Short mmCIF file of C-alpha atoms (C1' of nucleotides) and ligand atoms in Angstrom, two decimals:
data_model
loop_
_atom_site.label_atom_id
_atom_site.label_comp_id
_atom_site.label_asym_id
_atom_site.label_seq_id
_atom_site.Cartn_x
_atom_site.Cartn_y
_atom_site.Cartn_z
CA MET H 1 93.28 -37.33 9.13
CA THR H 2 91.53 -36.30 12.18
CA SER H 3 94.32 -37.41 14.48
CA THR H 4 97.98 -38.07 13.91
CA ASP H 5 99.08 -39.87 17.05
CA GLY H 6 98.74 -43.62 17.13
CA SER H 7 96.11 -43.60 19.86
CA GLY H 8 93.11 -42.71 17.75
CA PRO H 9 90.22 -45.04 16.93
CA ARG H 10 91.29 -48.09 14.95
CA PRO H 11 90.15 -48.48 11.37
CA THR H 12 88.53 -51.83 12.01
CA LYS H 13 86.75 -53.97 9.46
CA GLN H 14 83.37 -52.93 10.84
CA ARG H 15 84.15 -49.23 10.76
CA LEU H 16 85.38 -49.37 7.22
CA ALA H 17 82.31 -51.36 6.23
CA VAL H 18 80.05 -48.65 7.65
CA LEU H 19 81.88 -45.96 5.72
CA GLU H 20 81.63 -48.04 2.55
CA ALA H 21 77.94 -48.58 3.04
CA LEU H 22 77.46 -44.83 3.36
CA ALA H 23 79.62 -44.23 0.31
CA SER H 24 77.53 -46.67 -1.72
CA VAL H 25 74.49 -44.39 -1.54
CA ASP H 26 74.13 -40.74 -2.36
CA ASP H 27 71.56 -39.62 0.17
CA PHE H 28 71.05 -39.53 3.91
CA ARG H 29 70.40 -42.86 5.64
CA SER H 30 69.44 -43.81 9.18
CA ALA H 31 71.54 -46.09 11.36
CA GLN H 32 69.04 -48.88 10.89
CA GLU H 33 69.15 -48.46 7.13
CA VAL H 34 72.94 -48.62 7.16
CA HIS H 35 72.64 -51.77 9.23
CA GLU H 36 70.27 -53.14 6.58
CA ILE H 37 72.65 -52.32 3.76
CA LEU H 38 75.48 -54.06 5.55
CA SER H 39 73.44 -57.15 6.31
CA SER H 40 72.21 -57.60 2.78
CA SER H 41 75.64 -56.92 1.33
CA GLY H 42 77.19 -59.89 3.06
CA SER H 43 79.24 -58.06 5.67
CA PRO H 44 76.86 -57.73 8.61
CA VAL H 45 77.78 -55.45 11.48
CA GLY H 46 76.05 -55.37 14.84
CA LEU H 47 73.43 -52.68 15.18
CA ALA H 48 75.05 -51.22 18.29
CA THR H 49 78.33 -50.98 16.44
CA VAL H 50 76.66 -49.18 13.56
CA TYR H 51 75.26 -46.63 16.00
CA ARG H 52 78.61 -46.23 17.73
CA THR H 53 80.49 -45.90 14.47
CA LEU H 54 78.15 -43.37 12.96
CA GLN H 55 78.30 -41.11 15.93
CA LEU H 56 82.05 -41.53 16.10
CA TYR H 57 82.44 -40.28 12.55
CA ALA H 58 79.83 -37.63 13.10
CA ASP H 59 81.81 -36.27 16.05
CA GLN H 60 84.92 -36.26 13.92
CA GLY H 61 83.04 -34.37 11.23
CA ASP H 62 83.53 -37.13 8.69
CA VAL H 63 79.81 -37.61 8.20
CA ASP H 64 76.96 -35.11 8.29
CA VAL H 65 73.96 -35.70 10.51
CA LEU H 66 70.48 -34.32 10.29
CA ARG H 67 67.05 -35.36 11.47
CA ARG H 68 63.97 -36.63 9.72
CA GLU H 69 60.71 -34.99 10.64
CA ASP H 70 60.01 -37.75 13.13
CA GLY H 71 63.34 -37.09 14.82
CA GLU H 72 65.26 -40.09 13.52
CA ALA H 73 68.92 -39.26 12.87
CA ILE H 74 70.21 -39.73 9.33
CA TYR H 75 73.78 -39.69 8.09
CA ARG H 76 75.62 -38.92 4.89
CA ARG H 77 79.19 -38.89 3.73
CA CYS H 78 79.79 -35.42 2.38
CA SER H 79 82.59 -33.28 1.10
CA GLU H 80 84.95 -31.94 3.71
CA THR H 81 84.22 -28.26 3.32
CA HIS H 82 81.41 -26.50 5.10
CA HIS H 83 78.17 -26.71 3.16
CA HIS H 84 74.41 -27.16 3.42
CA HIS H 85 71.85 -29.44 1.82
CA LEU H 86 69.04 -29.34 -0.65
CA VAL H 87 66.98 -32.47 0.04
CA CYS H 88 64.07 -33.93 -1.91
CA ARG H 89 61.20 -34.71 0.44
CA SER H 90 60.00 -37.48 -1.82
CA CYS H 91 63.05 -39.48 -2.94
CA GLY H 92 65.74 -38.13 -0.63
CA ALA H 93 68.01 -36.95 -3.42
CA THR H 94 70.56 -34.60 -1.92
CA VAL H 95 72.55 -31.72 -3.35
CA GLU H 96 75.28 -29.94 -1.45
CA VAL H 97 75.13 -26.16 -1.65
CA GLU H 98 77.35 -23.35 -0.45
CA GLY H 99 76.55 -19.74 0.30
CA PRO H 100 79.24 -17.43 1.59
CA ALA H 101 76.69 -14.68 2.01
CA VAL H 102 74.65 -16.86 4.34
CA GLU H 103 77.72 -17.70 6.37
CA ARG H 104 78.49 -14.02 6.78
CA TRP H 105 74.92 -13.28 7.70
CA THR H 106 74.80 -15.85 10.50
CA THR H 107 78.05 -14.62 12.05
CA SER H 108 77.07 -10.99 11.92
CA MET H 109 73.64 -11.79 13.28
CA ALA H 110 75.18 -13.65 16.19
CA ALA H 111 77.72 -10.90 16.87
CA GLU H 112 74.99 -8.28 16.80
CA HIS H 113 73.27 -10.05 19.69
CA GLY H 114 76.41 -10.79 21.65
CA PHE H 115 76.52 -14.50 20.92
CA THR H 116 79.87 -16.30 20.75
CA ALA H 117 81.06 -19.80 19.84
CA VAL H 118 78.54 -19.81 17.05
CA SER H 119 77.44 -22.65 14.82
CA HIS H 120 74.41 -23.07 12.61
CA THR H 121 72.25 -25.49 10.71
CA LEU H 122 70.54 -24.79 7.41
CA GLU H 123 68.70 -27.24 5.22
CA ILE H 124 66.42 -26.72 2.27
CA PHE H 125 63.62 -29.19 1.52
CA GLY H 126 61.59 -29.49 -1.64
CA THR H 127 60.54 -31.72 -4.51
CA CYS H 128 63.27 -32.44 -7.00
CA ALA H 129 62.79 -32.27 -10.74
CA ALA H 130 62.56 -36.03 -11.13
CA CYS H 131 59.82 -36.30 -8.51
CA SER H 132 57.62 -33.36 -9.51
CA MET R 1 43.28 -17.79 10.92
CA THR R 2 43.82 -21.37 10.02
CA SER R 3 40.15 -22.19 9.61
CA THR R 4 37.05 -20.09 9.48
CA ASP R 5 34.20 -22.59 9.60
CA GLY R 6 32.93 -23.63 12.98
CA SER R 7 34.24 -27.16 12.68
CA GLY R 8 37.81 -26.48 13.71
CA PRO R 9 39.46 -27.71 16.88
CA ARG R 10 37.76 -26.50 20.02
CA PRO R 11 39.58 -24.07 22.27
CA THR R 12 39.28 -26.31 25.29
CA LYS R 13 40.54 -25.53 28.76
CA GLN R 14 43.50 -27.88 28.28
CA ARG R 15 44.52 -26.41 24.95
CA LEU R 16 44.41 -22.90 26.26
CA ALA R 17 46.41 -23.97 29.28
CA VAL R 18 49.12 -25.39 27.04
CA LEU R 19 49.33 -22.16 25.09
CA GLU R 20 49.49 -20.18 28.31
CA ALA R 21 52.27 -22.37 29.64
CA LEU R 22 54.26 -21.76 26.48
CA ALA R 23 53.56 -18.05 26.67
CA SER R 24 54.82 -17.94 30.24
CA VAL R 25 58.35 -18.78 29.15
CA ASP R 26 60.52 -17.17 26.53
CA ASP R 27 62.48 -20.11 25.22
CA PHE R 28 61.90 -23.50 23.65
CA ARG R 29 60.48 -26.23 25.89
CA SER R 30 59.87 -29.93 25.43
CA ALA R 31 56.46 -31.53 25.75
CA GLN R 32 57.46 -33.05 29.06
CA GLU R 33 58.62 -29.68 30.33
CA VAL R 34 55.33 -28.08 29.35
CA HIS R 35 53.59 -30.90 31.18
CA GLU R 36 55.74 -30.08 34.22
CA ILE R 37 54.90 -26.39 34.07
CA LEU R 38 51.21 -27.18 33.91
CA SER R 39 51.34 -29.62 36.81
CA SER R 40 53.21 -27.29 39.10
CA SER R 41 51.02 -24.35 38.15
CA GLY R 42 47.89 -25.98 39.44
CA SER R 43 46.21 -26.78 36.14
CA PRO R 44 47.52 -30.24 35.28
CA VAL R 45 46.94 -31.62 31.79
CA GLY R 46 47.49 -35.22 30.76
CA LEU R 47 50.81 -35.86 29.10
CA ALA R 48 49.21 -37.39 26.00
CA THR R 49 47.06 -34.30 25.65
CA VAL R 50 50.10 -32.05 25.89
CA TYR R 51 51.72 -33.98 23.05
CA ARG R 52 48.57 -33.89 20.95
CA THR R 53 48.03 -30.20 21.57
CA LEU R 54 51.58 -29.19 20.79
CA GLN R 55 51.59 -31.00 17.50
CA LEU R 56 48.18 -29.62 16.68
CA TYR R 57 49.41 -26.07 17.10
CA ALA R 58 52.65 -26.91 15.36
CA ASP R 59 50.72 -28.15 12.33
CA GLN R 60 48.71 -24.95 12.37
CA GLY R 61 51.90 -22.94 12.48
CA ASP R 62 50.98 -21.39 15.81
CA VAL R 63 54.08 -22.73 17.53
CA ASP R 64 57.58 -23.33 16.21
CA VAL R 65 59.25 -26.71 16.61
CA LEU R 66 62.86 -27.65 16.56
CA ARG R 67 64.97 -30.46 17.93
CA ARG R 68 67.53 -30.70 20.66
CA GLU R 69 70.77 -32.45 19.79
CA ASP R 70 69.42 -35.68 21.22
CA GLY R 71 66.38 -35.45 18.96
CA GLU R 72 63.82 -34.36 21.52
CA ALA R 73 61.26 -31.98 20.06
CA ILE R 74 60.98 -28.54 21.65
CA TYR R 75 58.31 -25.91 21.12
CA ARG R 76 58.00 -22.15 21.35
CA ARG R 77 55.31 -19.59 20.78
CA CYS R 78 56.74 -17.15 18.29
CA SER R 79 55.68 -14.20 16.21
CA GLU R 80 53.51 -15.00 13.23
CA THR R 81 55.86 -13.86 10.53
CA HIS R 82 58.53 -16.09 9.05
CA HIS R 83 61.74 -15.96 11.04
CA HIS R 84 64.65 -17.97 12.39
CA HIS R 85 66.28 -18.42 15.78
CA LEU R 86 69.41 -17.54 17.63
CA VAL R 87 69.57 -19.95 20.57
CA CYS R 88 71.95 -20.04 23.52
CA ARG R 89 73.36 -23.52 23.96
CA SER R 90 73.80 -22.96 27.67
CA CYS R 91 70.65 -21.25 28.96
CA GLY R 92 68.31 -21.61 26.02
CA ALA R 93 67.70 -17.89 25.60
CA THR R 94 66.14 -17.35 22.21
CA VAL R 95 66.16 -14.40 19.82
CA GLU R 96 64.07 -14.28 16.65
CA VAL R 97 65.93 -13.04 13.61
CA GLU R 98 64.95 -12.25 10.04
CA GLY R 99 67.04 -12.18 6.91
CA PRO R 100 65.41 -11.37 3.59
CA ALA R 101 68.67 -12.07 1.81
CA VAL R 102 68.75 -15.57 3.20
CA GLU R 103 65.18 -16.17 2.10
CA ARG R 104 66.05 -15.10 -1.42
CA TRP R 105 69.14 -17.24 -1.40
CA THR R 106 67.29 -20.42 -0.46
CA THR R 107 64.64 -19.92 -3.13
CA SER R 108 67.13 -19.17 -5.86
CA MET R 109 69.28 -22.10 -4.80
CA ALA R 110 66.29 -24.41 -4.97
CA ALA R 111 65.16 -23.06 -8.33
CA GLU R 112 68.65 -23.44 -9.74
CA HIS R 113 68.49 -27.17 -9.03
CA GLY R 114 64.93 -27.66 -10.20
CA PHE R 115 63.40 -28.07 -6.76
CA THR R 116 59.81 -26.97 -6.13
CA ALA R 117 57.53 -26.71 -3.09
CA VAL R 118 60.46 -25.48 -1.11
CA SER R 119 60.79 -24.91 2.61
CA HIS R 120 63.82 -24.51 4.82
CA THR R 121 65.12 -24.57 8.35
CA LEU R 122 67.86 -22.33 9.73
CA GLU R 123 68.94 -22.03 13.32
CA ILE R 124 71.97 -20.40 14.87
CA PHE R 125 73.46 -21.74 18.11
CA GLY R 126 75.94 -20.05 20.36
CA THR R 127 76.67 -18.75 23.84
CA CYS R 128 74.75 -15.65 24.76
CA ALA R 129 76.33 -12.62 26.42
CA ALA R 130 74.96 -13.51 29.85
CA CYS R 131 76.41 -17.02 29.71
CA SER R 132 79.84 -16.29 28.30
"C1'" DG M 1 16.96 -33.74 29.54
"C1'" DG M 2 19.08 -36.93 25.95
"C1'" DC M 3 21.98 -37.49 21.54
"C1'" DC M 4 26.41 -37.57 19.28
"C1'" DG M 5 30.81 -36.22 17.74
"C1'" DT M 6 35.01 -34.36 20.14
"C1'" DT M 7 38.33 -34.44 23.65
"C1'" DT M 8 40.63 -36.26 27.56
"C1'" DG M 9 43.78 -39.17 30.40
"C1'" DA M 10 45.68 -43.41 32.38
"C1'" DC M 11 48.07 -46.88 30.65
"C1'" DA M 12 50.12 -49.93 27.30
"C1'" DA M 13 52.71 -50.31 23.15
"C1'" DC M 14 56.29 -48.70 20.02
"C1'" DC M 15 60.72 -47.96 18.49
"C1'" DA M 16 65.11 -45.46 18.00
"C1'" DT M 17 68.91 -45.23 20.75
"C1'" DT M 18 71.99 -46.39 24.59
"C1'" DC M 19 73.76 -49.48 28.12
"C1'" DT M 20 75.87 -53.78 29.82
"C1'" DC M 21 79.22 -57.03 29.82
"C1'" DA M 22 81.50 -61.07 28.41
"C1'" DA M 23 83.97 -62.56 24.38
"C1'" DC M 24 87.14 -61.10 20.95
"C1'" DT M 25 91.05 -58.56 18.53
"C1'" DC M 26 94.51 -55.91 17.85
"C1'" DT M 27 99.30 -53.99 19.39
"C1'" DG M 28 103.46 -53.80 21.57
"C1'" DA M 29 106.43 -55.53 24.72
"C1'" DT M 30 108.92 -59.50 26.72
"C1'" DA S 1 105.51 -66.93 19.94
"C1'" DT S 2 103.41 -65.54 24.24
"C1'" DC S 3 101.35 -62.49 27.25
"C1'" DA S 4 99.12 -58.47 29.05
"C1'" DG S 5 96.24 -54.73 28.42
"C1'" DA S 6 93.66 -51.57 26.02
"C1'" DG S 7 90.28 -51.09 22.45
"C1'" DT S 8 86.30 -53.13 20.00
"C1'" DT S 9 82.36 -55.98 19.11
"C1'" DG S 10 77.59 -57.90 19.44
"C1'" DA S 11 73.44 -59.87 21.63
"C1'" DG S 12 70.31 -58.68 24.54
"C1'" DA S 13 68.36 -55.73 28.18
"C1'" DA S 14 67.14 -51.24 29.51
"C1'" DT S 15 65.91 -46.40 28.57
"C1'" DG S 16 62.97 -42.79 27.29
"C1'" DG S 17 60.41 -39.87 24.11
"C1'" DT S 18 56.39 -40.41 21.58
"C1'" DT S 19 52.16 -42.53 19.91
"C1'" DG S 20 48.16 -45.74 20.23
"C1'" DT S 21 44.05 -47.51 22.83
"C1'" DC S 22 39.72 -46.97 24.61
"C1'" DA S 23 36.42 -46.03 28.06
"C1'" DA S 24 34.92 -42.02 30.54
"C1'" DA S 25 33.94 -37.00 30.37
"C1'" DC S 26 32.64 -32.93 27.86
"C1'" DG S 27 29.99 -29.57 24.82
"C1'" DG S 28 26.98 -27.96 21.64
"C1'" DC S 29 22.30 -28.93 19.92
"C1'" DC S 30 17.63 -30.54 19.46
ZN1 ZN Z 201 76.71 -32.61 3.85
ZN1 ZN Z 202 76.87 -22.61 6.78
ZN1 ZN Z 203 60.17 -18.97 16.10
ZN1 ZN Z 204 63.62 -18.38 6.35
#
DNA sequence: GGCCGTTTGACAACCATTCTCAACTCTGAT
DNA sequence: ATCAGAGTTGAGAATGGTTGTCAAACGGCC
């Protein structure tokens, strides 16, 4: 429901397959990993298309993006509301977390320094219970 | 303060030059940009050495690293205490900010979900007063 | 001076990501 | 159904940041 006119991106077989692949796992995956999943699941999609699709959905806000330490982009299908992530460094397990106080803090901090059109990123990394 | 024995990395001319280049600007710069600064300032340092040096200091915690939207790593010489950043999307102007409440929130959030060995990243992006 | 581990730098290699472009697929009219 | 045109795909080439290679240069030490 990102657009209502008929001119938006088409829900093609490939695009739906990418979303399904993301939905089939619970943690963040790179474009190449999504491409892998699709190939081994019998509905292969071109690598370029996977890249295009992921960034399409990322722009629409339908998938979350963050970066591994080496800079590689990883994607996850998350809930629609604004949230942040608690990610296990070892197994990748991901928990969505919310913190209204943090949201307020970032906005007030930005206002205090005269910044406008503010956004923010916040991720927490650690070792989950299963991995420790 | 990262090592006290005499076997640590040597403070070579090139390494000091890299630190100086970073100190000469106030915002985050990429490795290639640091290499540029050094070249045009009359004390050129090999690009590979710039990369090695920046990640050396980053590992030691002497410089902060974050990533542009396209994934490129950028570096900045910051204060020694733990802090976060308010960065102008347009001109790159950077302000260091601290928020004890946020620090507490991340730790309690991690503990609540059984995560240990926790770290976190938090950056705020916006348009600074001068650019708006 | 000569020895030896560290550091450097030019260049090649790597690899995630983007570009190119011809073939393909919808959709909506005719 | 047919056709035109816009949107989409995929294989491969190209891009570009980053890392690896390795011989030469350096620095402390005997
Ligand atoms: Zn999310
Ligand atoms: Zn938030
Ligand atoms: Zn900093
Ligand atoms: Zn913090």
